[in-house]
Short mmCIF file of C-alpha atoms and ligand atoms in Angstrom, two decimals:
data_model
loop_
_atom_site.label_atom_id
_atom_site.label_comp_id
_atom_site.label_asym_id
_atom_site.label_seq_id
_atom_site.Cartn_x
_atom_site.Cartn_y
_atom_site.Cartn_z
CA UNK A 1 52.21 13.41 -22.84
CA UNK A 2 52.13 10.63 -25.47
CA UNK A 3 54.88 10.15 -27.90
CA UNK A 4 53.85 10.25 -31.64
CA UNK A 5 55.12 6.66 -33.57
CA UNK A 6 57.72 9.11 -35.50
CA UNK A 7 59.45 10.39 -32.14
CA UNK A 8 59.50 6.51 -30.97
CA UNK A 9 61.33 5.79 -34.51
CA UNK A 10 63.85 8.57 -34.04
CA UNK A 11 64.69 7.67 -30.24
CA UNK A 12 65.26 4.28 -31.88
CA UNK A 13 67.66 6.06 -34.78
CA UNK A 14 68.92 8.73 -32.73
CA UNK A 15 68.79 7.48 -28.79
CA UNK A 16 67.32 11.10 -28.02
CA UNK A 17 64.57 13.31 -28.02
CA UNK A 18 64.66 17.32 -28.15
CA UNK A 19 61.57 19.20 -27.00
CA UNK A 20 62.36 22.62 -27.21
CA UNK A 21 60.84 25.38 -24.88
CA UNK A 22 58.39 22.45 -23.19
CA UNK A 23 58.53 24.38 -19.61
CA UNK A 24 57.49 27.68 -19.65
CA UNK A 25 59.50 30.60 -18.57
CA UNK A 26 57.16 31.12 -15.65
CA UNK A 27 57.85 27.31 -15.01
CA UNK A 28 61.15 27.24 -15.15
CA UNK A 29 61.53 30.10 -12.60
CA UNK A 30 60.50 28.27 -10.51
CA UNK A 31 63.51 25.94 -10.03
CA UNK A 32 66.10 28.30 -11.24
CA UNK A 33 65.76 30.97 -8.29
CA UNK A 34 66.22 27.83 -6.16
CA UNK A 35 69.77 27.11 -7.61
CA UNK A 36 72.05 29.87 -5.52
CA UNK A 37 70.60 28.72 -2.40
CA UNK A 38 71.51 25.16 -3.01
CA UNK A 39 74.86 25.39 -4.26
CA UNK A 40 75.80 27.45 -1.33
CA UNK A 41 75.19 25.05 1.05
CA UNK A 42 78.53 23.28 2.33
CA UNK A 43 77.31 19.79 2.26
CA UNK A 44 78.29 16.84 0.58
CA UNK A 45 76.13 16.94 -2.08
CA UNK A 46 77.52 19.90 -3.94
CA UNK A 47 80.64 18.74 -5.88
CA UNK A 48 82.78 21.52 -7.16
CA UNK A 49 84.96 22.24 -9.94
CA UNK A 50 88.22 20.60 -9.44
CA UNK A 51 90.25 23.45 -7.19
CA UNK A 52 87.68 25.72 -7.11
CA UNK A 53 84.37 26.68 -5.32
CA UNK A 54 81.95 26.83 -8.54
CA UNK A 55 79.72 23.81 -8.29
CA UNK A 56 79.97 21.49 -10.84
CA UNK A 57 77.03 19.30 -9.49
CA UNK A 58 74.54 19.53 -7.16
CA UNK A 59 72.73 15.45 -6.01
CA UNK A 60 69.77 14.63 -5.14
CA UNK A 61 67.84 18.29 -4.99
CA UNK A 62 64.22 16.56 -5.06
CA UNK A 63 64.69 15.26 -1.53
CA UNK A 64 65.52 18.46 0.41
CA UNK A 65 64.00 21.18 -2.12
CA UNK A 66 60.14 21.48 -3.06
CA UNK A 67 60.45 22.78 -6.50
CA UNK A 68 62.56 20.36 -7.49
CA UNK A 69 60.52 17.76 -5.78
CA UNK A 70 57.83 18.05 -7.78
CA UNK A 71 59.77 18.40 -11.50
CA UNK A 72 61.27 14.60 -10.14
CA UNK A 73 56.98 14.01 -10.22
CA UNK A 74 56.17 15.89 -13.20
CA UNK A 75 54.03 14.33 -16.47
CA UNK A 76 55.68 15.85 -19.19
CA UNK A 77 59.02 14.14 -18.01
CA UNK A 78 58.25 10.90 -16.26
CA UNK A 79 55.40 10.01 -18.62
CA UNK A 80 57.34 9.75 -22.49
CA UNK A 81 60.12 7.72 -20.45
CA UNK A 82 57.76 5.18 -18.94
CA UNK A 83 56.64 4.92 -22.65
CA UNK A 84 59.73 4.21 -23.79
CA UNK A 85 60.62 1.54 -21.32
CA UNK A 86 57.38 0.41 -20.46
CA UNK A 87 57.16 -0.21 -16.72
CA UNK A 88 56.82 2.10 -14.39
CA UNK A 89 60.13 4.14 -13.05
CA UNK A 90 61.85 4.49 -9.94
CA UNK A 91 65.06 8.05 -9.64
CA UNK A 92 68.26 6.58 -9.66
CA UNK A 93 69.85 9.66 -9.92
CA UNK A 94 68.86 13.54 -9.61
CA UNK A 95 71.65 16.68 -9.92
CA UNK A 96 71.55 20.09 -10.87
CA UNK A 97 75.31 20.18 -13.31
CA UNK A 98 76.20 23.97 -13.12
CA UNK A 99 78.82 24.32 -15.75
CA UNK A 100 79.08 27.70 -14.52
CA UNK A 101 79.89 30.75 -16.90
CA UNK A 102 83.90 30.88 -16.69
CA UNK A 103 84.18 27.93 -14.70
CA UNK A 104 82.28 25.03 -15.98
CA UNK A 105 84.69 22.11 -17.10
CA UNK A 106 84.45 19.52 -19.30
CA UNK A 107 82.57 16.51 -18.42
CA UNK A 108 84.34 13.81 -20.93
CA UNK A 109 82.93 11.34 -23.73
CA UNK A 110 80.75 8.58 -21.53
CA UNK A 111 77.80 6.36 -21.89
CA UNK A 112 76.07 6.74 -18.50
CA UNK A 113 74.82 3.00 -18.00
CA UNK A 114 78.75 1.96 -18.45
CA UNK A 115 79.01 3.66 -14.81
CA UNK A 116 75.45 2.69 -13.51
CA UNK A 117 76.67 -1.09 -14.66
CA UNK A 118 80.19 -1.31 -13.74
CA UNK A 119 79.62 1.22 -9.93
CA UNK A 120 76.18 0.06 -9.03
CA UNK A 121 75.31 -3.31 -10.60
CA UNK A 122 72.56 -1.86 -12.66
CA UNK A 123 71.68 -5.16 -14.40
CA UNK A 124 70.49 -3.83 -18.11
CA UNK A 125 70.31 -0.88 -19.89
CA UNK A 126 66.49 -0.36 -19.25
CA UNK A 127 66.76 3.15 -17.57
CA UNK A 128 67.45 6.61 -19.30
CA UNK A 129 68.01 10.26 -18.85
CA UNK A 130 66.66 13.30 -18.96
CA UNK A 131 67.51 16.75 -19.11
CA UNK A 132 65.89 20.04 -18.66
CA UNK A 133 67.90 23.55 -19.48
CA UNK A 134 67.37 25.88 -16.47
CA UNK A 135 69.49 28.43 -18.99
CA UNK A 136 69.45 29.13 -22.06
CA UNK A 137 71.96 26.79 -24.14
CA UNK A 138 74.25 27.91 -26.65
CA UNK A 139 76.85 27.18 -28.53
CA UNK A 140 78.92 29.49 -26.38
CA UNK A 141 78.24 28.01 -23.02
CA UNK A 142 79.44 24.38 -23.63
CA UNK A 143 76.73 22.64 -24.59
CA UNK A 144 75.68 18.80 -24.44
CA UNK A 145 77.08 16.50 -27.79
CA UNK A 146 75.68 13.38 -28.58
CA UNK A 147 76.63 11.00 -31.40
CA UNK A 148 73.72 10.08 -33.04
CA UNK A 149 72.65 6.25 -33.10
CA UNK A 150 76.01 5.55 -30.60
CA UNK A 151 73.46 3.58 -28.40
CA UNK A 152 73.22 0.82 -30.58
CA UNK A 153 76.54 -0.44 -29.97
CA UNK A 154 75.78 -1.27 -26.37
CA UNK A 155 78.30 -0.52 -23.79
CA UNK A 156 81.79 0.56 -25.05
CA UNK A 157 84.67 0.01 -23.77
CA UNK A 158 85.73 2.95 -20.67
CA UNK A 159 88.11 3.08 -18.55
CA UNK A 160 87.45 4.29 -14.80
CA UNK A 161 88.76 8.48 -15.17
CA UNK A 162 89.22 9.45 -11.32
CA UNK A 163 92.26 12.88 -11.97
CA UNK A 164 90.66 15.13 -14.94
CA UNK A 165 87.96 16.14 -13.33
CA UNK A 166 86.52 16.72 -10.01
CA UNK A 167 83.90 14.16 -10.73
CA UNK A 168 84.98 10.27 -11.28
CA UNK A 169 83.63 9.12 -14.31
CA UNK A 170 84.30 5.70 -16.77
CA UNK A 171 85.41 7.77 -20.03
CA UNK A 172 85.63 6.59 -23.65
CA UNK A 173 89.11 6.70 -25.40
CA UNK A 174 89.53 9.24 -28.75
CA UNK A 175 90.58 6.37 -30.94
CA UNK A 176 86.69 4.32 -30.11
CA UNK A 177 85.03 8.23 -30.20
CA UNK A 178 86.85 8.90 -33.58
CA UNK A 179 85.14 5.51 -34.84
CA UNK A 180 81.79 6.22 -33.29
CA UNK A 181 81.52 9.62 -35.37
CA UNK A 182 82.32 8.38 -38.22
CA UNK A 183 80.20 5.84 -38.53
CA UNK A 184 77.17 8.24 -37.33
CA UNK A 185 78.43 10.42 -40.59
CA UNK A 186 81.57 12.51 -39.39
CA UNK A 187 81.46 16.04 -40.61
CA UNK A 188 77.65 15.60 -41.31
CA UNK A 189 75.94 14.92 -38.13
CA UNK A 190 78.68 12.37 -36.59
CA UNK A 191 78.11 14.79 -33.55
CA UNK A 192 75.03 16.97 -32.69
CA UNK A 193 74.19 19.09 -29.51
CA UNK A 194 70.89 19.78 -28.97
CA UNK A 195 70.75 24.12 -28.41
CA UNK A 196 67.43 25.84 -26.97
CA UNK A 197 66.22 28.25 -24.31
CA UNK A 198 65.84 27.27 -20.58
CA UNK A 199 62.72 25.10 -20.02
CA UNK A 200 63.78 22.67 -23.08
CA UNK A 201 63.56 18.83 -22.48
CA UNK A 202 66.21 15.98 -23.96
CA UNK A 203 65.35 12.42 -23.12
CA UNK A 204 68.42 10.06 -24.58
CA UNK A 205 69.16 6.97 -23.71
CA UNK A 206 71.46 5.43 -21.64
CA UNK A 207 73.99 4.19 -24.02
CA UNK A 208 73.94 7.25 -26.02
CA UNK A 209 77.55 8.52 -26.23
CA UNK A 210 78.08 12.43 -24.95
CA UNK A 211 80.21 14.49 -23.87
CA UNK A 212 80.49 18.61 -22.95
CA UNK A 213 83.14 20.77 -23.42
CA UNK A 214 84.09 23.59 -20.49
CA UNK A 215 82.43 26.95 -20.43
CA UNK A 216 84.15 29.94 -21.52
CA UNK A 217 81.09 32.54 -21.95
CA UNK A 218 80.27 34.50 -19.17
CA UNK A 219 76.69 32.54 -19.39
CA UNK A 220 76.00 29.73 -16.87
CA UNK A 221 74.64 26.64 -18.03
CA UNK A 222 72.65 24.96 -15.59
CA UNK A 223 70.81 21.75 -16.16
CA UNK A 224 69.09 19.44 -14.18
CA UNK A 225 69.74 15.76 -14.86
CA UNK A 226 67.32 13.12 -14.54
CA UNK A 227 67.92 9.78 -14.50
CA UNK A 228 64.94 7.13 -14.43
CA UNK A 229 65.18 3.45 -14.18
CA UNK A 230 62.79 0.86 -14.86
CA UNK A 231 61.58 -0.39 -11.38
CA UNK A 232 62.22 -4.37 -12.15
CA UNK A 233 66.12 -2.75 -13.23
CA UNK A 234 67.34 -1.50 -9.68
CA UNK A 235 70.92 -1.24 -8.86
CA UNK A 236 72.76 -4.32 -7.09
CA UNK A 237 75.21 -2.41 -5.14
CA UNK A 238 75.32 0.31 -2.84
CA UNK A 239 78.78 1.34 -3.91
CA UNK A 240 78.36 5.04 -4.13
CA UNK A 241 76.83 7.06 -1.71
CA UNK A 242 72.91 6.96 -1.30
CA UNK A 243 72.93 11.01 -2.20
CA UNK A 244 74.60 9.61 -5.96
CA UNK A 245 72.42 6.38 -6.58
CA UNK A 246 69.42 5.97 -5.08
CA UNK A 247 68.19 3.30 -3.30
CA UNK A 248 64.49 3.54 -3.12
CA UNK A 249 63.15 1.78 -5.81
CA UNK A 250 59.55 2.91 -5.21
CA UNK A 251 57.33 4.06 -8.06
CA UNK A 252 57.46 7.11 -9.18
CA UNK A 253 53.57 8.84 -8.92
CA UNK A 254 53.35 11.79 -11.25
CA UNK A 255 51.86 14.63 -9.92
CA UNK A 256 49.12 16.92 -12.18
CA UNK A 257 50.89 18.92 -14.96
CA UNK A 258 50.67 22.42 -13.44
CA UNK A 259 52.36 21.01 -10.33
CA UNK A 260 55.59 23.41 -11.07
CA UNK A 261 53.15 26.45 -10.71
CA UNK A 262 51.02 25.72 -8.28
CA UNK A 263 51.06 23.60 -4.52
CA UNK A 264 50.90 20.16 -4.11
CA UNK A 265 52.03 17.85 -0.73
CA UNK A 266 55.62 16.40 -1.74
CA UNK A 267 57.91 14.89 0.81
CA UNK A 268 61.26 15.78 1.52
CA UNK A 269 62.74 13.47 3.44
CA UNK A 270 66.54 15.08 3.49
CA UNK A 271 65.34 18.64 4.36
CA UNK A 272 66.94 18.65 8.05
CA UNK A 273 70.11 17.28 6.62
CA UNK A 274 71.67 14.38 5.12
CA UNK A 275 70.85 11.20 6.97
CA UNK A 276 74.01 9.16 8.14
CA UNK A 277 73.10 6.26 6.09
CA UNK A 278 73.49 8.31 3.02
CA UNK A 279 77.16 8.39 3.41
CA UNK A 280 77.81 4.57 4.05
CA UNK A 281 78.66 2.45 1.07
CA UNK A 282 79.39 -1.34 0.17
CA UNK A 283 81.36 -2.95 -2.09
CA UNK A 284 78.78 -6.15 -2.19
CA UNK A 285 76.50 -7.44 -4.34
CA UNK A 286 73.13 -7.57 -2.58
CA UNK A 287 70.31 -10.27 -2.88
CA UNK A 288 66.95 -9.18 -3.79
CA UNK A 289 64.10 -11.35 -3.74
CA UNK A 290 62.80 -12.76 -7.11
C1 SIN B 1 76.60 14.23 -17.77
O1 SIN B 1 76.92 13.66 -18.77
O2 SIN B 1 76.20 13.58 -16.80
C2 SIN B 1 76.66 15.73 -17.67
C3 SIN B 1 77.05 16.40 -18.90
C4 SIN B 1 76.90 17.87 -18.83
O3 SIN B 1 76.36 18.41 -17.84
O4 SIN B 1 77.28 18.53 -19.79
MN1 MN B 2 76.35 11.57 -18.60
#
């Protein structure tokens, strides 16, 4: 899928892309009757909702789960962000955010590269995310805002937010967020959020300012979230657990476009189980090779 040269002028305004309804429902199926059988599993890799058993996120899916094996290989995602950063992409990241209907809590205003710099030693900016709606989104069922442009300012100032949530996270102070929407127009469009039905597709970059507020509706919200760095961009440290940030930088290889709906060899190297390694972290900076 090629991007048009007005989509690669609004990601440069903006610091997103919405593609509405770009996986079909028959698609999309696929991965969502996959869901309840992950998130029951008692492993480490499902973090719940702070005191409670809803999962908040699920890590790391495409290495234990076919489906969502190949949607970590698919064309219509991987292929727009290579565009954009022009070098071929390695996952740093891959979970499945519930915000579950009831019990879905907030996840605060962030820029995701101020944790990918400041945990793992991600050196730039050059990676991005993307997310697909396995449910419909609405503006009942606390939906994703963005603050249109925010990327350009680089990385913010954060502080490291380990008690609201069950998920530790380097947050963005309300004075700097009441600044931010201004300046991207307050009232009128200092804050968007992207609304669709399940199978829609936003790439945004990895400064981009967002937020979500908790769930109230009785309608879950699951996502998957995608995050793809430029190969030549790897992470430095090994900080967080291998199941979190990934630490095979190989090339992604897209598989063909009709890979959700029909069979195609993927591995699955975490099927039996999460290795040991997966758990053991560092708090150096490694040496890579020039
Ligand atoms: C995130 O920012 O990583 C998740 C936000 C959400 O699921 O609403
Ligand atoms: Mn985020």
């Amino acid at each position: 899928m090629k991007l048009t040269a007005a989509q690669h002028q609004q990601f440069d305004r903006d610091g997103y892309l919405f593609f509405p309804g770009i996986f079909s429902p028959e698609e999309t199926r696929t991965l969502t009757t996959e869901v309840p059988g992950l998130y029951s599993r008692r492993e480490d890799y499902n973090v719940r909702e702070k005191g409670r058993d809803a999962v908040r996120t699920n890590f790391a899916a495409h290495l234990y789960s076919k489906p969502f094996a190949k949607l970590a290989r698919h064309p219509r995602m991987v292929e727009p962000v290579q565009e954009l950063l022009g070098e071929a992409l390695y996952m740093h990241q891959f979970k499945i955010n519930g915000k579950m209907g009831f019990e879905g809590d907030v996840w605060q205003w962030h820029q995701d590269y101020g944790t990918w710099r400041n945990d793992d030693l991600m050196p730039t900016e050059r990676a991005m995310n993307v997310a697909i709606f396995l449910d419909d989104v609405s503006e009942f069922n606390g939906p994703l805002m963005f603050i249109p442009g925010s990327h350009k300012r680089g990385v913010v100032d954060a502080k490291h937010d380990l008690t609201t949530t069950s998920y530790p996270l380097w947050t963005i102070d309300n004075g700097l967020i009441g600044q931010l929407v201004d300046r991207a127009g307050g009232k009128n469009g200092g804050i968007v959020s992207p609304k669709g039905p399940a199978g829609s597709m936003i790439l945004f970059h990895g400064c981009l300012v967002h937020a979500s507020g908790s769930n109230l509706s009785p309608w879950n919200r699951v996502s998957v979230y995608l995050s793809l760095c430029a190969v030549s961009n790897h992470i430095r440290r090994f900080k967080r657990p291998e199941f979190i940030a990934h630490r095979d930088f190989t090339p992604i290889e897209t598989l063909p476009d009709d890979c959700l709906l029909n069979d195609y060899p993927v591995e699955l190297p975490w099927k039996k189980g999460l290795p040991a390694s997966a758990l053991e972290t560092s708090t150096d900076e490694l040496k890579f090779a020039a």
